[in-house]
Coordinates of C-alpha atoms and ligand atoms in Angstrom, one line a residue:
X1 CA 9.8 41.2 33.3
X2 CA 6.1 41.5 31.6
X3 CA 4.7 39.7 34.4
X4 CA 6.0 42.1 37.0
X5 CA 5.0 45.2 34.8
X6 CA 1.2 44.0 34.6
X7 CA 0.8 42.7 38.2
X8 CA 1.1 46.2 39.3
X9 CA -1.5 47.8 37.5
X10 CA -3.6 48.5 40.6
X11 CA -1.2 51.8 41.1
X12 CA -2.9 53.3 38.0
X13 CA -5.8 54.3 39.4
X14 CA -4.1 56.2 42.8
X15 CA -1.4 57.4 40.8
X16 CA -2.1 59.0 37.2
X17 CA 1.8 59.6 36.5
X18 CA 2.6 56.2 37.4
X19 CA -0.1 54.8 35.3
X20 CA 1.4 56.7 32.2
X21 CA 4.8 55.4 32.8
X22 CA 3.4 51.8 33.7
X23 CA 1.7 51.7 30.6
X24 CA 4.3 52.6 28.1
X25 CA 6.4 50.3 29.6
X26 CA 3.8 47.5 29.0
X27 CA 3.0 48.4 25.6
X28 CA 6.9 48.2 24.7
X29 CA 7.3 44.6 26.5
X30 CA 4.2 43.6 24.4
X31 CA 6.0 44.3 21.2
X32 CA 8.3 41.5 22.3
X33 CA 6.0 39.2 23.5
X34 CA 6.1 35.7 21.1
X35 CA 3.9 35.3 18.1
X36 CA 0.8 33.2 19.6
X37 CA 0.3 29.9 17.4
X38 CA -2.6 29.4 15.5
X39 CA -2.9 33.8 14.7
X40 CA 0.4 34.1 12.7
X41 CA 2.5 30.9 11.3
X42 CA 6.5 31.2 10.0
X43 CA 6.7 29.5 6.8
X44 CA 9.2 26.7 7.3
X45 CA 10.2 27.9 3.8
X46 CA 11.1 31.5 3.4
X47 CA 10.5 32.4 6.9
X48 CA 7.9 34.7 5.9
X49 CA 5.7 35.6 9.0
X50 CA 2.1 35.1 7.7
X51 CA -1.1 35.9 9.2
X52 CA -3.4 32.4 9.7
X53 CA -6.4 33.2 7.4
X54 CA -4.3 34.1 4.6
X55 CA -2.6 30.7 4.5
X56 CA -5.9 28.7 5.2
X57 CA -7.4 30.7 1.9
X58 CA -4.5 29.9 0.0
X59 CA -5.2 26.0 0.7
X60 CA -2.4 26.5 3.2
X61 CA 0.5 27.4 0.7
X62 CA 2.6 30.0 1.3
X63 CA 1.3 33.2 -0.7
X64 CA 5.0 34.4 -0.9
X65 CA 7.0 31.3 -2.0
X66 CA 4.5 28.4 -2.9
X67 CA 5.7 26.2 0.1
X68 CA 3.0 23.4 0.6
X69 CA 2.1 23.1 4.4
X70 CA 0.7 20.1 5.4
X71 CA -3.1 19.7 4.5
X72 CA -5.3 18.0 7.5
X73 CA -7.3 15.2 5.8
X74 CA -10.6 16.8 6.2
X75 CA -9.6 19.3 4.4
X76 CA -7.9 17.5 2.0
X77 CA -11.0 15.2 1.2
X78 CA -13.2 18.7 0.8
X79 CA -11.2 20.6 -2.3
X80 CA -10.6 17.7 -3.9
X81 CA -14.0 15.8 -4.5
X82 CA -17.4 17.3 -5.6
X83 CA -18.7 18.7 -2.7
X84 CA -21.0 16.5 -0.6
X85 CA -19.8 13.6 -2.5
X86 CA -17.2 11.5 -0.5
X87 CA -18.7 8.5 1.1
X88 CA -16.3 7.0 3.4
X89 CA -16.1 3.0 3.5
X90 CA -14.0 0.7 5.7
X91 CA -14.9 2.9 8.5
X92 CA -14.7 -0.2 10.9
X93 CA -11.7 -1.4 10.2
X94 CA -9.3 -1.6 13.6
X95 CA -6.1 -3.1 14.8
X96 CA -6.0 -5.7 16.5
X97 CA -2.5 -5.7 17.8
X98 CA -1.3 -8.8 16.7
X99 CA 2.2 -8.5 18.7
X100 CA 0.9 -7.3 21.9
X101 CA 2.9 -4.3 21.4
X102 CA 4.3 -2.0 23.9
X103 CA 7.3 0.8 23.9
X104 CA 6.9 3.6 25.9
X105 CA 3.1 2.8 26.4
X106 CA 0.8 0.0 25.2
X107 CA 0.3 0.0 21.1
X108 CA -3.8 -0.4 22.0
X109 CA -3.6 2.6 24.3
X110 CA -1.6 4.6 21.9
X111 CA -4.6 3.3 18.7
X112 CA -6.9 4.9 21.3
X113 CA -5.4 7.9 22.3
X114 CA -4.7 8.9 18.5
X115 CA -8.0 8.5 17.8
X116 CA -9.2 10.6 20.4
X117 CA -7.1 13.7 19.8
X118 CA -7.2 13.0 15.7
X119 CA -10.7 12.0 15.1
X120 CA -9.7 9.0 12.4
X121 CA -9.9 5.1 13.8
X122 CA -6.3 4.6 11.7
X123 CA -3.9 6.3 9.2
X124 CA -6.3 5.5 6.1
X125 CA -9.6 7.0 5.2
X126 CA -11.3 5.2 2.0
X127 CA -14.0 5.6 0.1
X128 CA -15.9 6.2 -2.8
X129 CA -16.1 10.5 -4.1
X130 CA -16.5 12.0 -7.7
X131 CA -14.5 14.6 -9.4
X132 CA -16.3 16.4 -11.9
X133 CA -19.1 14.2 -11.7
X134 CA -17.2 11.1 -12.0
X135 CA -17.1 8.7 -9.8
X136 CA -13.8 7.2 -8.4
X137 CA -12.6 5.0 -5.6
X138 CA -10.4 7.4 -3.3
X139 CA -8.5 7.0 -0.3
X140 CA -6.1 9.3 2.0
X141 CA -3.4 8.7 4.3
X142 CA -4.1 10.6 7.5
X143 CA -0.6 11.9 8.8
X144 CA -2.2 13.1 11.7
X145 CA -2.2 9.6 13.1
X146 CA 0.9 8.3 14.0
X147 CA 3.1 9.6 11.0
X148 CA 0.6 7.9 8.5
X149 CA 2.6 4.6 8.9
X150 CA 0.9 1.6 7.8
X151 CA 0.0 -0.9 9.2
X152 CA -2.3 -3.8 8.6
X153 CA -5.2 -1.5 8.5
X154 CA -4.2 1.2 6.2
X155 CA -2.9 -2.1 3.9
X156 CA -6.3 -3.7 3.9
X157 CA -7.6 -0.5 3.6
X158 CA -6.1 0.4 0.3
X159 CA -6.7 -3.2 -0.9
X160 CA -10.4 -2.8 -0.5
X161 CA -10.5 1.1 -2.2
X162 CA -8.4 -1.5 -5.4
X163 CA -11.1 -4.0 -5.1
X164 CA -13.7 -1.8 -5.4
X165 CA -12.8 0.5 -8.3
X166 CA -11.7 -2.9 -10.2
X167 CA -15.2 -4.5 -8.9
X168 CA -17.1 -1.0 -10.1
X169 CA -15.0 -0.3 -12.8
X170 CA -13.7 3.5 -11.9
X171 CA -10.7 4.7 -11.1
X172 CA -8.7 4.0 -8.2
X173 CA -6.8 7.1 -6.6
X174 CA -4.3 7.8 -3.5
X175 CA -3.3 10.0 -1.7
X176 CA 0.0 9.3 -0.1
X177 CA 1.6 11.0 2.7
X178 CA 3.5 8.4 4.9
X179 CA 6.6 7.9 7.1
X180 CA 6.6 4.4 5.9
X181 CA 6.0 0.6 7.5
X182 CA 4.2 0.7 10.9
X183 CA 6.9 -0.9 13.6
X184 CA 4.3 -1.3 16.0
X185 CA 3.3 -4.4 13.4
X186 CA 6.9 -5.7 12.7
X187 CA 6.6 -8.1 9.4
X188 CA 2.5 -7.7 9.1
X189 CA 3.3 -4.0 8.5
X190 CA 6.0 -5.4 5.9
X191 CA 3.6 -8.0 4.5
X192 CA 0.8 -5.0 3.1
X193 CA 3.8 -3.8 0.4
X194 CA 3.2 -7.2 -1.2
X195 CA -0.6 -7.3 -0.4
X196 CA -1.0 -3.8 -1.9
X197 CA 0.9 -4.4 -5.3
X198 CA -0.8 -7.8 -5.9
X199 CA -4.6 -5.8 -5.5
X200 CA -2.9 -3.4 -8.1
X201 CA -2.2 -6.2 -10.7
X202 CA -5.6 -6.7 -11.1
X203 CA -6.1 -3.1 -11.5
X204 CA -3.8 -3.1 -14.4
X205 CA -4.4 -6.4 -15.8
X206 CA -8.2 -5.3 -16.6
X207 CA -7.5 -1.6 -17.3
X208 CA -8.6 0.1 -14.7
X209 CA -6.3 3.3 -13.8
X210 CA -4.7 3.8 -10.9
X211 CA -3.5 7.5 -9.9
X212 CA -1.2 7.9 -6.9
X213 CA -0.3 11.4 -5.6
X214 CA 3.0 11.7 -3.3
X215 CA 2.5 14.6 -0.7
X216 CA 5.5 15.4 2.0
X217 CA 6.7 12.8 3.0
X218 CA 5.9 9.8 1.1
X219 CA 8.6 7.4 2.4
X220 CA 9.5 3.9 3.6
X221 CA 7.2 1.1 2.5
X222 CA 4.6 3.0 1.1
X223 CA 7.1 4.9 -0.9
X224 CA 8.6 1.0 -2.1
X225 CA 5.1 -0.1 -3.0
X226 CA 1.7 1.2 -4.4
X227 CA 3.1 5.0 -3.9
X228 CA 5.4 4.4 -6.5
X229 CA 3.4 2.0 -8.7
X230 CA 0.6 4.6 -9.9
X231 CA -0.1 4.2 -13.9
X232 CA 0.0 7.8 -13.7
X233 CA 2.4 9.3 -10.5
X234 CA 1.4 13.5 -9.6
X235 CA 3.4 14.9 -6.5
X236 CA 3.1 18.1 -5.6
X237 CA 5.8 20.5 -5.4
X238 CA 8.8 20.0 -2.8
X239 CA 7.3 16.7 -1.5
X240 CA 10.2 14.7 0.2
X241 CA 9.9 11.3 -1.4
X242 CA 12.1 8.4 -1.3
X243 CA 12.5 4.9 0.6
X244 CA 15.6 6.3 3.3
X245 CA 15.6 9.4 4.8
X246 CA 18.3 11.7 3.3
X247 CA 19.8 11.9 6.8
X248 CA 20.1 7.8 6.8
X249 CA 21.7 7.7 3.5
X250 CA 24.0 10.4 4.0
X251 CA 25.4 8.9 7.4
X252 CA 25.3 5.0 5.5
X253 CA 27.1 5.8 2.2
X254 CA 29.0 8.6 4.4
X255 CA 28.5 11.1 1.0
X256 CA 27.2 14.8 1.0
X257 CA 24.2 14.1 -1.1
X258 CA 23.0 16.3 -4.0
X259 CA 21.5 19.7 -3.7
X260 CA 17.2 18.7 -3.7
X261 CA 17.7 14.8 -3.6
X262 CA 14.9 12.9 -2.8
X263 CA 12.3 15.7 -3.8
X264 CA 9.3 16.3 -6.5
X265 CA 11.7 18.4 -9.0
X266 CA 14.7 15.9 -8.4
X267 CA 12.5 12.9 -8.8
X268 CA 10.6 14.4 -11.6
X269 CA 14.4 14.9 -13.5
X270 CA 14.9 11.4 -13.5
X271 CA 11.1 10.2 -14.7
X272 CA 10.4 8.4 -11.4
X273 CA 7.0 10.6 -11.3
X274 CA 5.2 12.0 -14.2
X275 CA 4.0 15.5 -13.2
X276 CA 4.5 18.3 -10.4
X277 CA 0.8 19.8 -10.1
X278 CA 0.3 22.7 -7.4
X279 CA -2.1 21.9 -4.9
X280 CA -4.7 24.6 -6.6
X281 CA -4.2 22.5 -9.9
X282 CA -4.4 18.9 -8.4
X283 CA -8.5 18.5 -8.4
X284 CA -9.0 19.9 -11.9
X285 CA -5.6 17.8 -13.6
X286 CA -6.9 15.0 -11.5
X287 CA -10.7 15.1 -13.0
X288 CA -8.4 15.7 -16.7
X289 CA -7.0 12.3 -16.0
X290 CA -10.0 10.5 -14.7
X291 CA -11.8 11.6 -17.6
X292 CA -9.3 10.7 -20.2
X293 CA -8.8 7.2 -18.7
X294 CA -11.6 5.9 -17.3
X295 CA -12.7 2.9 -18.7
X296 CA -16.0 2.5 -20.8
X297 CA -19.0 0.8 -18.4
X298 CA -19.0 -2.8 -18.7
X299 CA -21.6 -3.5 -21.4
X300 CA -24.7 -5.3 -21.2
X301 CA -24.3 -8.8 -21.2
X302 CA -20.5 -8.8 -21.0
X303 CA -19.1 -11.2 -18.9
X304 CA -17.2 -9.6 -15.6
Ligands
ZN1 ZN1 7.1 30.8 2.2

């Protein structure tokens, strides 16, 4: 209907009368033309139409009903170190497609196409940042690629941000935002749940903290591993977190499950996590925590 309006527009210029009536008509069928993505965004929450910039200022939360979106790691990574102080380690760490993997296209050519179009080599960027001037081993789960699953990359990954804050003494902090085991790695994808909680025994057996934030989702087998064994556990608000899908659950014990199950508030109820911090709050209550546990530097002349 709008296309057939516009396509005559060459009548406007022979024809003033038609041109007036042409271009109402336009103007009203522009009133009903979709929102265009990327300008104005409905939040998934309230349903609140919302203009792009105001969500990107607001660290893209809803101004009108505090619904978290979903942060893109870059983003992530820059409001919630010092600025400039994020150096990123691992970087070469690839797949190397131990199964020979293929569904609906080759698991190399999928690695490769992801990332293309996302711009991370895997699901996991690690490395060493500071908060408030102090230093901290830090990694993220990139959701972008492929539904932050892990595989044996993101495992070794957050083995190796472990190693180093235990090896350097700092604190060891991640970011979790995961659909769970990767099945493109069947059992090797299984085996970094066990590889991941060992790293972390060392963490605790020589007192170094470890801080695990949940974001939406945190589920599967990161949710059943280091996700859930933080010495201190910070979610932010609404975050779907559980081993299961609700969905899954509902359809195997064939119940109607409770009102909020599986989120931040339900969770926080029944003292699986510690705190609900909004994403404004989480760089300043994370630097409170680093600075309050942080071990003392390893003194001259003490043995390692
Ligand atoms: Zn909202």
């Amino acid at each position: 209907m709008h296309l057939a309006l516009t396509s005559c527009g060459g009548a406007r210029y022979s024809h003033y009368a038609m041109a007036w009536f042409h271009k109402k008509k336009t103007l009203a069928a522009d009133e009903k033309r979709p929102i265009p993505d990327g300008l104005w965004q409905k939040c998934d929450a309230c349903g609140e139409i919302l203009y792009g910039d105001e969500i990107l200022q607001n660290l893209r939360v809803c101004p009108k009903c505090d619904f978290h979106f979903a942060l893109p790691t870059a983003e992530r990574i820059a409001c919630t170190l010092d600025e400039g102080s994020f150096a990123e380690h691992d970087r070469g760490v690839e797949s190397l497609d131990p199964l020979g993997f293929r569904d609906s296209k080759r698991y190399r050519d999928r690695l490769k196409s992801t990332t293309r179009s996302v711009g991370y080599q895997d699901a996991f960027v690690d490395g060493l940042g500071r908060i408030h001037g102090r230093e901290i081993s830090i990694g993220f789960f990139v959701f972008e690629f492929m539904g932050g699953s892990m595989g044996s990359v993101v495992g070794e990954k957050v083995t190796r941000l472990l190693e180093r804050a235990h090896e350097r003494r700092v604190p060891a902090v991640v970011f979790s935002a995961s659909g769970g085991a990767r099945m493109q790695e069947g059992i090797l994808s299984l085996m970094q749940m066990a590889k991941t909680s060992l790293a972390l025994t060392r963490l605790r057996r020589d007192g170094i903290p470890y801080l695990s934030v949940l974001l939406n989702p945190t589920t599967g087998g990161v949710a059943a591993s280091f996700a859930m064994l933080g010495d201190v556990i910070l979610a932010e608000p609404r975050a779907l977190v559980g081993f299961a899908g609700p969905r899954v659950i509902e359809q195997t014990i064939r119940q109607k499950l409770p009102e909020g199950f599986q989120r931040s508030e339900f969770l926080l109820e029944r003292g699986m996590i510690d705190r609900i911090v909004h994403r404004k709050q989480l760089r300043d209550e994370l630097g409170r925590l680093v600075d309050l546990l942080a071990p003392p530097p390893r003194s001259a002349g003490a043995s390692a």
